[in-house]
Amino acid sequence: MVSLNQSHITIAAGTVFLVLVSALLFRKYKKEKIPNEWIEVGKLKGIFLYPLKSGKGLQSTRVFCGPKGIREIEKGYNVTSLKDRSFLLYTSKDREVRTARQCPKAVLIEVRPTENGVIFSAPGMTDLFINVPAVRNNVTVVFGNEYFVCTDCGDAVATWLSKFLLEKDQGMRLGYGDGSTFRNLLQAHKKWAEYYTQIDNYLSGIFSDLAALHLINQASVDDVNEKLPENHKISFRNFRPNLLVEGPEAFEEDKWEYIKVGEVVAKVCLECLRCIETTVSQDGTMNKERQPLKTLEKYRVSKGPFKYPPMGLYLKVIKTGKLQEGDPVYVSKTLK
């Protein structure tokens, strides 16, 4: 058994390693080639960002998309610009990241921007204002095979989260990341990268599972719904996308290689393989029949070595810029 002191030494070493790797990778970054022939396939029906990883999604009509994903357009002097999945939950004891897979009620937590900070709100809880931390990268937390470097947001919000999620005074904490560090995806997701060769260390969002952008096709969601029992219908929100596209036929997105919407160009790096989090509804409960995952497993089969059903796309941002609801969606003329 590894001792607590040994664990802290390992985490500290991991933090230093991540910082060094980030600097080296940034220097080696090479600009991707952008296709010059495009086909219009539909429109951008909705834009969604999730300030808290596994928290409530916020719909925006216009955003800026950078290498680490989307953020709100600045609303005024001193008003915080929310970034996608820039806050995360982690346990105070083991510093392990927690999501709706372990804490379904997390989807009820809303984060709103305000002057010099953000407001956290949840059913039955008093709203809590917190300052976005000025200190950077003082905690390393564990998410599966990967380490995230973040900033702890203090005891007040830790108590607030613990009471809501655990019904205790302690146990859960909040981390924040500003997107300044790279993540070593090639090391953390080595087995995935062996098959999905488009995975690299520039794909990631701040604290997203893998990629900076996640796209869902509304027709594909409708197709799943047609196969679900009447009392288990879902919405696109079960899949927690950033971009909701309307127009293409169901699962036409499986063939896409590059996407252009607004000023943004993105490269399809891999299919989004689905887990138990899709069974968490917007009321903060988990579907006891494992729907829609159970139905997806019957007819959506990954081409890769992993036995999870694919639904949607993970995208790497190769040209940053603004995009807004209603923008035409284009795909590169060359398809898979």
mmCIF file of C-alpha atoms in Angstrom:
data_model
loop_
_atom_site.group_PDB
_atom_site.id
_atom_site.type_symbol
_atom_site.label_atom_id
_atom_site.label_comp_id
_atom_site.label_asym_id
_atom_site.label_seq_id
_atom_site.Cartn_x
_atom_site.Cartn_y
_atom_site.Cartn_z
ATOM 1 C CA MET A 1 0.000 0.000 0.000
ATOM 2 C CA VAL A 2 1.333 3.474 -0.911
ATOM 3 C CA SER A 3 1.570 5.848 2.058
ATOM 4 C CA LEU A 4 -0.035 9.298 2.095
ATOM 5 C CA ASN A 5 3.395 10.969 2.063
ATOM 6 C CA GLN A 6 4.436 8.914 -0.949
ATOM 7 C CA SER A 7 1.212 9.901 -2.713
ATOM 8 C CA HIS A 8 1.882 13.593 -2.090
ATOM 9 C CA ILE A 9 5.437 13.241 -3.424
ATOM 10 C CA THR A 10 4.096 11.521 -6.546
ATOM 11 C CA ILE A 11 1.493 14.239 -7.074
ATOM 12 C CA ALA A 12 4.086 17.001 -6.631
ATOM 13 C CA ALA A 13 6.394 15.315 -9.129
ATOM 14 C CA GLY A 14 3.483 14.956 -11.510
ATOM 15 C CA THR A 15 2.763 18.685 -11.268
ATOM 16 C CA VAL A 16 6.350 19.618 -12.180
ATOM 17 C CA PHE A 17 6.308 17.117 -15.036
ATOM 18 C CA LEU A 18 3.068 18.542 -16.447
ATOM 19 C CA VAL A 19 4.403 22.102 -16.408
ATOM 20 C CA LEU A 20 7.623 21.086 -18.201
ATOM 21 C CA VAL A 21 5.775 19.012 -20.775
ATOM 22 C CA SER A 22 3.341 21.876 -21.420
ATOM 23 C CA ALA A 23 6.181 24.263 -22.246
ATOM 24 C CA LEU A 24 7.895 21.797 -24.569
ATOM 25 C CA LEU A 25 4.718 20.865 -26.394
ATOM 26 C CA PHE A 26 3.757 24.488 -26.941
ATOM 27 C CA ARG A 27 7.073 25.135 -28.704
ATOM 28 C CA LYS A 28 6.594 22.135 -30.982
ATOM 29 C CA TYR A 29 3.060 23.055 -32.055
ATOM 30 C CA LYS A 30 2.616 23.068 -35.824
ATOM 31 C CA LYS A 31 -0.245 24.740 -37.634
ATOM 32 C CA GLU A 32 -2.750 22.340 -39.185
ATOM 33 C CA LYS A 33 -3.663 22.573 -42.840
ATOM 34 C CA ILE A 34 -7.221 23.777 -43.456
ATOM 35 C CA PRO A 35 -9.304 22.369 -46.346
ATOM 36 C CA ASN A 36 -10.335 24.834 -49.055
ATOM 37 C CA GLU A 37 -13.443 23.033 -50.332
ATOM 38 C CA TRP A 38 -16.552 22.833 -48.167
ATOM 39 C CA ILE A 39 -20.110 21.510 -48.338
ATOM 40 C CA GLU A 40 -22.946 23.094 -46.339
ATOM 41 C CA VAL A 41 -24.750 20.399 -44.334
ATOM 42 C CA GLY A 42 -26.923 22.254 -41.848
ATOM 43 C CA LYS A 43 -26.932 24.939 -39.192
ATOM 44 C CA LEU A 44 -25.799 25.427 -35.619
ATOM 45 C CA LYS A 45 -28.974 24.884 -33.606
ATOM 46 C CA GLY A 46 -27.461 25.485 -30.174
ATOM 47 C CA ILE A 47 -24.257 26.359 -28.284
ATOM 48 C CA PHE A 48 -23.722 25.059 -24.761
ATOM 49 C CA LEU A 49 -20.978 25.484 -22.214
ATOM 50 C CA TYR A 50 -20.580 23.788 -18.873
ATOM 51 C CA PRO A 51 -18.564 25.998 -16.498
ATOM 52 C CA LEU A 52 -18.515 23.155 -13.951
ATOM 53 C CA LYS A 53 -17.488 19.749 -15.256
ATOM 54 C CA SER A 54 -20.701 17.656 -14.980
ATOM 55 C CA GLY A 55 -22.621 20.771 -13.879
ATOM 56 C CA LYS A 56 -25.639 22.409 -15.476
ATOM 57 C CA GLY A 57 -25.206 23.463 -19.093
ATOM 58 C CA LEU A 58 -25.696 27.090 -20.085
ATOM 59 C CA GLN A 59 -26.977 27.971 -23.539
ATOM 60 C CA SER A 60 -25.271 30.870 -25.311
ATOM 61 C CA THR A 61 -26.148 32.544 -28.581
ATOM 62 C CA ARG A 62 -22.620 33.763 -29.326
ATOM 63 C CA VAL A 63 -19.231 32.579 -28.025
ATOM 64 C CA PHE A 64 -15.523 32.674 -28.717
ATOM 65 C CA CYS A 65 -13.841 29.349 -29.402
ATOM 66 C CA GLY A 66 -10.161 29.049 -28.542
ATOM 67 C CA PRO A 67 -7.792 26.054 -28.575
ATOM 68 C CA LYS A 68 -9.206 24.906 -25.215
ATOM 69 C CA GLY A 69 -12.853 25.233 -26.214
ATOM 70 C CA ILE A 70 -15.591 27.807 -25.919
ATOM 71 C CA ARG A 71 -15.987 30.746 -23.583
ATOM 72 C CA GLU A 72 -18.514 33.509 -23.279
ATOM 73 C CA ILE A 73 -17.929 36.783 -25.068
ATOM 74 C CA GLU A 74 -16.992 39.422 -22.494
ATOM 75 C CA LYS A 75 -20.123 41.116 -21.149
ATOM 76 C CA GLY A 76 -18.545 44.160 -19.584
ATOM 77 C CA TYR A 77 -15.867 45.519 -17.293
ATOM 78 C CA ASN A 78 -14.904 43.105 -14.484
ATOM 79 C CA VAL A 79 -17.609 40.572 -15.409
ATOM 80 C CA THR A 80 -16.171 37.056 -15.427
ATOM 81 C CA SER A 81 -16.079 35.318 -18.805
ATOM 82 C CA LEU A 82 -17.170 31.712 -18.242
ATOM 83 C CA LYS A 83 -15.079 28.996 -19.868
ATOM 84 C CA ASP A 84 -16.229 25.488 -20.700
ATOM 85 C CA ARG A 85 -15.421 22.943 -17.975
ATOM 86 C CA SER A 86 -13.048 25.267 -16.124
ATOM 87 C CA PHE A 87 -14.282 24.177 -12.674
ATOM 88 C CA LEU A 88 -14.201 20.620 -11.367
ATOM 89 C CA LEU A 89 -15.216 18.652 -8.286
ATOM 90 C CA TYR A 90 -12.687 16.594 -6.382
ATOM 91 C CA THR A 91 -12.581 14.679 -3.110
ATOM 92 C CA SER A 92 -10.737 16.265 -0.213
ATOM 93 C CA LYS A 93 -9.349 12.923 0.988
ATOM 94 C CA ASP A 94 -7.871 11.398 -2.172
ATOM 95 C CA ARG A 95 -7.976 14.359 -4.588
ATOM 96 C CA GLU A 96 -9.951 12.287 -7.085
ATOM 97 C CA VAL A 97 -12.138 14.086 -9.633
ATOM 98 C CA ARG A 98 -15.861 13.479 -9.273
ATOM 99 C CA THR A 99 -18.432 13.775 -12.057
ATOM 100 C CA ALA A 100 -22.132 13.005 -12.481
ATOM 101 C CA ARG A 101 -21.124 9.361 -12.849
ATOM 102 C CA GLN A 102 -20.527 9.266 -9.101
ATOM 103 C CA CYS A 103 -22.608 12.329 -8.108
ATOM 104 C CA PRO A 104 -25.693 12.609 -10.376
ATOM 105 C CA LYS A 105 -26.930 15.707 -8.514
ATOM 106 C CA ALA A 106 -23.939 17.616 -9.908
ATOM 107 C CA VAL A 107 -25.975 18.318 -13.068
ATOM 108 C CA LEU A 108 -28.201 20.604 -10.970
ATOM 109 C CA ILE A 109 -25.358 22.952 -9.998
ATOM 110 C CA GLU A 110 -25.459 26.180 -11.986
ATOM 111 C CA VAL A 111 -22.560 28.610 -12.351
ATOM 112 C CA ARG A 112 -23.364 32.190 -13.376
ATOM 113 C CA PRO A 113 -20.960 35.033 -14.113
ATOM 114 C CA THR A 114 -20.971 38.212 -12.087
ATOM 115 C CA GLU A 115 -18.637 41.099 -11.305
ATOM 116 C CA ASN A 116 -15.223 39.810 -10.189
ATOM 117 C CA GLY A 117 -16.414 36.249 -9.753
ATOM 118 C CA VAL A 118 -19.139 33.651 -10.191
ATOM 119 C CA ILE A 119 -22.276 32.569 -8.354
ATOM 120 C CA PHE A 120 -22.971 28.917 -7.574
ATOM 121 C CA SER A 121 -26.610 27.896 -7.156
ATOM 122 C CA ALA A 122 -28.483 24.614 -6.668
ATOM 123 C CA PRO A 123 -31.971 23.532 -5.534
ATOM 124 C CA GLY A 124 -32.451 24.011 -1.790
ATOM 125 C CA MET A 125 -29.155 25.872 -1.393
ATOM 126 C CA THR A 126 -28.418 29.555 -0.781
ATOM 127 C CA ASP A 127 -26.560 31.119 -3.706
ATOM 128 C CA LEU A 128 -22.818 31.378 -3.093
ATOM 129 C CA PHE A 129 -20.497 33.992 -4.586
ATOM 130 C CA ILE A 130 -16.850 33.053 -5.077
ATOM 131 C CA ASN A 131 -13.916 34.950 -6.509
ATOM 132 C CA VAL A 132 -12.184 33.268 -9.413
ATOM 133 C CA PRO A 133 -8.857 32.312 -7.790
ATOM 134 C CA ALA A 134 -5.846 34.498 -8.551
ATOM 135 C CA VAL A 135 -3.324 31.879 -7.329
ATOM 136 C CA ARG A 136 -2.522 29.391 -10.070
ATOM 137 C CA ASN A 137 -1.956 25.640 -10.169
ATOM 138 C CA ASN A 138 -1.578 24.766 -6.498
ATOM 139 C CA VAL A 139 -3.340 21.374 -6.501
ATOM 140 C CA THR A 140 -2.942 18.235 -8.605
ATOM 141 C CA VAL A 141 -5.965 15.944 -8.818
ATOM 142 C CA VAL A 142 -6.488 12.535 -10.389
ATOM 143 C CA PHE A 143 -8.952 11.786 -13.195
ATOM 144 C CA GLY A 144 -8.658 8.167 -14.286
ATOM 145 C CA ASN A 145 -5.170 7.777 -15.752
ATOM 146 C CA GLU A 146 -4.603 11.519 -15.961
ATOM 147 C CA TYR A 147 -3.497 14.289 -13.611
ATOM 148 C CA PHE A 148 -5.198 17.694 -13.733
ATOM 149 C CA VAL A 149 -3.447 20.752 -12.332
ATOM 150 C CA CYS A 150 -5.892 23.217 -10.803
ATOM 151 C CA THR A 151 -6.401 25.885 -8.154
ATOM 152 C CA ASP A 152 -8.446 25.131 -5.053
ATOM 153 C CA CYS A 153 -11.336 27.577 -4.600
ATOM 154 C CA GLY A 154 -11.465 27.648 -0.806
ATOM 155 C CA ASP A 155 -13.365 26.260 2.159
ATOM 156 C CA ALA A 156 -16.666 28.133 1.754
ATOM 157 C CA VAL A 157 -17.541 26.570 -1.590
ATOM 158 C CA ALA A 158 -16.117 23.225 -0.424
ATOM 159 C CA THR A 159 -18.604 23.177 2.466
ATOM 160 C CA TRP A 160 -21.426 24.292 0.154
ATOM 161 C CA LEU A 161 -20.699 21.482 -2.328
ATOM 162 C CA SER A 162 -20.271 18.872 0.404
ATOM 163 C CA LYS A 163 -23.664 19.727 1.893
ATOM 164 C CA PHE A 164 -25.435 19.576 -1.470
ATOM 165 C CA LEU A 165 -23.742 16.504 -2.948
ATOM 166 C CA LEU A 166 -22.827 14.466 0.138
ATOM 167 C CA GLU A 167 -25.135 15.893 2.829
ATOM 168 C CA LYS A 168 -22.002 16.388 4.923
ATOM 169 C CA ASP A 169 -19.942 19.392 6.015
ATOM 170 C CA GLN A 170 -16.835 18.210 4.206
ATOM 171 C CA GLY A 171 -15.561 15.734 1.641
ATOM 172 C CA MET A 172 -15.883 17.648 -1.637
ATOM 173 C CA ARG A 173 -13.785 20.521 -2.978
ATOM 174 C CA LEU A 174 -13.754 22.760 -6.038
ATOM 175 C CA GLY A 175 -10.850 23.254 -8.436
ATOM 176 C CA TYR A 176 -10.436 25.920 -11.117
ATOM 177 C CA GLY A 177 -8.296 25.978 -14.247
ATOM 178 C CA ASP A 178 -7.637 28.908 -16.549
ATOM 179 C CA GLY A 179 -6.476 26.773 -19.476
ATOM 180 C CA SER A 180 -2.839 27.818 -19.214
ATOM 181 C CA THR A 181 -1.448 24.279 -18.964
ATOM 182 C CA PHE A 182 -1.414 21.536 -21.579
ATOM 183 C CA ARG A 183 -2.537 18.018 -20.773
ATOM 184 C CA ASN A 184 -0.439 15.014 -21.746
ATOM 185 C CA LEU A 185 -3.181 13.045 -23.508
ATOM 186 C CA LEU A 186 -0.732 10.803 -25.341
ATOM 187 C CA GLN A 187 0.565 9.486 -22.047
ATOM 188 C CA ALA A 188 -2.734 9.371 -20.153
ATOM 189 C CA HIS A 189 -4.686 7.816 -23.027
ATOM 190 C CA LYS A 190 -1.947 5.695 -24.563
ATOM 191 C CA LYS A 191 -4.228 2.785 -25.512
ATOM 192 C CA TRP A 192 -6.738 5.098 -27.154
ATOM 193 C CA ALA A 193 -4.030 6.942 -29.079
ATOM 194 C CA GLU A 194 -2.743 3.671 -30.540
ATOM 195 C CA TYR A 195 -6.017 3.298 -32.457
ATOM 196 C CA TYR A 196 -7.308 6.877 -32.680
ATOM 197 C CA THR A 197 -4.178 8.297 -34.257
ATOM 198 C CA GLN A 198 -5.561 11.846 -34.430
ATOM 199 C CA ILE A 199 -5.300 12.157 -30.646
ATOM 200 C CA ASP A 200 -2.525 14.545 -29.662
ATOM 201 C CA ASN A 201 -1.727 16.915 -26.826
ATOM 202 C CA TYR A 202 -3.510 19.853 -28.495
ATOM 203 C CA LEU A 203 -6.916 18.153 -28.581
ATOM 204 C CA SER A 204 -7.923 18.739 -24.971
ATOM 205 C CA GLY A 205 -10.197 21.222 -23.293
ATOM 206 C CA ILE A 206 -9.461 22.580 -19.831
ATOM 207 C CA PHE A 207 -11.059 19.758 -17.817
ATOM 208 C CA SER A 208 -13.116 17.981 -20.481
ATOM 209 C CA ASP A 209 -12.866 14.193 -20.633
ATOM 210 C CA LEU A 210 -10.795 14.469 -23.781
ATOM 211 C CA ALA A 211 -11.460 17.111 -26.449
ATOM 212 C CA ALA A 212 -11.959 20.870 -26.530
ATOM 213 C CA LEU A 213 -15.215 20.567 -28.485
ATOM 214 C CA HIS A 214 -17.985 17.999 -28.561
ATOM 215 C CA LEU A 215 -20.625 17.944 -31.321
ATOM 216 C CA ILE A 216 -24.013 16.206 -31.485
ATOM 217 C CA ASN A 217 -26.370 15.892 -34.464
ATOM 218 C CA GLN A 218 -30.041 16.429 -33.545
ATOM 219 C CA ALA A 219 -31.169 13.805 -36.074
ATOM 220 C CA SER A 220 -28.976 11.217 -34.363
ATOM 221 C CA VAL A 221 -30.599 12.029 -31.014
ATOM 222 C CA ASP A 222 -34.023 11.669 -32.662
ATOM 223 C CA ASP A 223 -32.981 8.287 -34.063
ATOM 224 C CA VAL A 224 -32.052 7.052 -30.589
ATOM 225 C CA ASN A 225 -35.341 8.341 -29.190
ATOM 226 C CA GLU A 226 -37.316 6.389 -31.781
ATOM 227 C CA LYS A 227 -35.778 3.191 -30.425
ATOM 228 C CA LEU A 228 -36.279 3.988 -26.744
ATOM 229 C CA PRO A 229 -39.286 2.868 -24.679
ATOM 230 C CA GLU A 230 -41.881 5.628 -24.311
ATOM 231 C CA ASN A 231 -41.096 6.224 -20.639
ATOM 232 C CA HIS A 232 -37.352 6.570 -21.268
ATOM 233 C CA LYS A 233 -37.198 9.369 -23.852
ATOM 234 C CA ILE A 234 -34.166 11.650 -23.712
ATOM 235 C CA SER A 235 -32.914 14.938 -25.106
ATOM 236 C CA PHE A 236 -29.595 16.035 -26.547
ATOM 237 C CA ARG A 237 -28.736 17.262 -23.040
ATOM 238 C CA ASN A 238 -28.089 13.674 -21.953
ATOM 239 C CA PHE A 239 -24.975 13.818 -24.171
ATOM 240 C CA ARG A 240 -23.746 17.216 -22.916
ATOM 241 C CA PRO A 241 -22.541 18.633 -26.258
ATOM 242 C CA ASN A 242 -21.005 22.034 -26.913
ATOM 243 C CA LEU A 243 -22.412 22.221 -30.432
ATOM 244 C CA LEU A 244 -25.847 20.970 -31.514
ATOM 245 C CA VAL A 245 -26.191 20.668 -35.286
ATOM 246 C CA GLU A 246 -29.464 20.507 -37.202
ATOM 247 C CA GLY A 247 -29.873 19.431 -40.831
ATOM 248 C CA PRO A 248 -27.769 16.320 -41.500
ATOM 249 C CA GLU A 249 -29.345 12.871 -41.509
ATOM 250 C CA ALA A 250 -28.890 10.628 -38.490
ATOM 251 C CA PHE A 251 -25.246 9.640 -37.943
ATOM 252 C CA GLU A 252 -24.101 11.360 -41.126
ATOM 253 C CA GLU A 253 -21.505 12.963 -38.866
ATOM 254 C CA ASP A 254 -19.677 9.623 -38.704
ATOM 255 C CA LYS A 255 -18.225 10.450 -42.142
ATOM 256 C CA TRP A 256 -16.965 13.957 -41.405
ATOM 257 C CA GLU A 257 -13.280 14.928 -41.220
ATOM 258 C CA TYR A 258 -13.291 18.728 -40.846
ATOM 259 C CA ILE A 259 -16.026 21.126 -39.762
ATOM 260 C CA LYS A 260 -16.390 24.870 -40.270
ATOM 261 C CA VAL A 261 -18.906 26.995 -38.386
ATOM 262 C CA GLY A 262 -18.707 30.763 -38.032
ATOM 263 C CA GLU A 263 -15.012 31.706 -37.886
ATOM 264 C CA VAL A 264 -14.057 28.354 -36.377
ATOM 265 C CA VAL A 265 -12.531 25.333 -38.114
ATOM 266 C CA ALA A 266 -12.246 22.036 -36.251
ATOM 267 C CA LYS A 267 -10.847 18.622 -37.057
ATOM 268 C CA VAL A 268 -12.671 15.411 -36.183
ATOM 269 C CA CYS A 269 -10.253 13.406 -34.041
ATOM 270 C CA LEU A 270 -12.437 10.564 -32.843
ATOM 271 C CA GLU A 271 -15.962 9.419 -32.147
ATOM 272 C CA CYS A 272 -17.338 10.113 -28.697
ATOM 273 C CA LEU A 273 -17.661 6.778 -26.906
ATOM 274 C CA ARG A 274 -20.502 6.795 -24.406
ATOM 275 C CA CYS A 275 -20.513 5.870 -20.730
ATOM 276 C CA ILE A 276 -22.942 5.754 -17.823
ATOM 277 C CA GLU A 277 -23.140 9.571 -17.625
ATOM 278 C CA THR A 278 -25.606 9.541 -20.541
ATOM 279 C CA THR A 279 -28.101 7.884 -18.174
ATOM 280 C CA VAL A 280 -28.141 10.903 -15.839
ATOM 281 C CA SER A 281 -31.249 12.997 -16.467
ATOM 282 C CA GLN A 282 -31.569 16.733 -15.986
ATOM 283 C CA ASP A 283 -33.362 16.225 -12.656
ATOM 284 C CA GLY A 284 -30.182 14.773 -11.155
ATOM 285 C CA THR A 285 -31.204 11.113 -11.115
ATOM 286 C CA MET A 286 -29.686 8.115 -12.884
ATOM 287 C CA ASN A 287 -31.898 5.953 -15.129
ATOM 288 C CA LYS A 288 -32.335 2.583 -13.420
ATOM 289 C CA GLU A 289 -32.705 0.821 -16.789
ATOM 290 C CA ARG A 290 -29.386 2.279 -18.051
ATOM 291 C CA GLN A 291 -31.158 4.147 -20.840
ATOM 292 C CA PRO A 292 -30.224 5.422 -23.369
ATOM 293 C CA LEU A 293 -26.904 3.563 -23.019
ATOM 294 C CA LYS A 294 -28.589 0.145 -23.083
ATOM 295 C CA THR A 295 -30.290 0.914 -26.414
ATOM 296 C CA LEU A 296 -27.179 2.477 -27.934
ATOM 297 C CA GLU A 297 -25.197 -0.660 -27.146
ATOM 298 C CA LYS A 298 -27.574 -2.695 -29.318
ATOM 299 C CA TYR A 299 -26.986 -0.849 -32.576
ATOM 300 C CA ARG A 300 -24.119 1.610 -32.303
ATOM 301 C CA VAL A 301 -20.802 -0.246 -32.413
ATOM 302 C CA SER A 302 -17.383 1.398 -32.320
ATOM 303 C CA LYS A 303 -14.943 0.534 -35.097
ATOM 304 C CA GLY A 304 -12.166 0.595 -32.530
ATOM 305 C CA PRO A 305 -11.128 -1.870 -29.837
ATOM 306 C CA PHE A 306 -13.291 -0.312 -27.118
ATOM 307 C CA LYS A 307 -16.745 -1.702 -26.394
ATOM 308 C CA TYR A 308 -18.560 1.567 -25.841
ATOM 309 C CA PRO A 309 -21.268 2.831 -28.241
ATOM 310 C CA PRO A 310 -20.270 5.932 -30.252
ATOM 311 C CA MET A 311 -22.507 8.994 -30.354
ATOM 312 C CA GLY A 312 -21.231 12.377 -31.515
ATOM 313 C CA LEU A 313 -17.782 13.703 -32.325
ATOM 314 C CA TYR A 314 -14.730 14.946 -30.458
ATOM 315 C CA LEU A 315 -13.221 17.944 -32.250
ATOM 316 C CA LYS A 316 -9.832 19.630 -32.184
ATOM 317 C CA VAL A 317 -9.900 23.402 -32.782
ATOM 318 C CA ILE A 318 -7.480 24.312 -35.573
ATOM 319 C CA LYS A 319 -8.775 27.841 -36.294
ATOM 320 C CA THR A 320 -10.120 29.930 -33.446
ATOM 321 C CA GLY A 321 -12.782 32.598 -33.649
ATOM 322 C CA LYS A 322 -16.382 33.510 -32.915
ATOM 323 C CA LEU A 323 -19.448 31.454 -33.676
ATOM 324 C CA GLN A 324 -23.119 32.033 -33.052
ATOM 325 C CA GLU A 325 -26.409 30.208 -33.019
ATOM 326 C CA GLY A 326 -27.836 29.846 -36.530
ATOM 327 C CA ASP A 327 -24.455 29.848 -38.292
ATOM 328 C CA PRO A 328 -24.271 27.536 -41.326
ATOM 329 C CA VAL A 329 -22.318 24.330 -40.710
ATOM 330 C CA TYR A 330 -19.901 23.140 -43.387
ATOM 331 C CA VAL A 331 -17.869 19.951 -43.685
ATOM 332 C CA SER A 332 -14.825 19.322 -45.838
ATOM 333 C CA LYS A 333 -15.605 17.978 -49.297
ATOM 334 C CA THR A 334 -13.440 14.909 -48.691
ATOM 335 C CA LEU A 335 -15.291 12.487 -46.412
ATOM 336 C CA LYS A 336 -14.170 9.300 -44.660
#
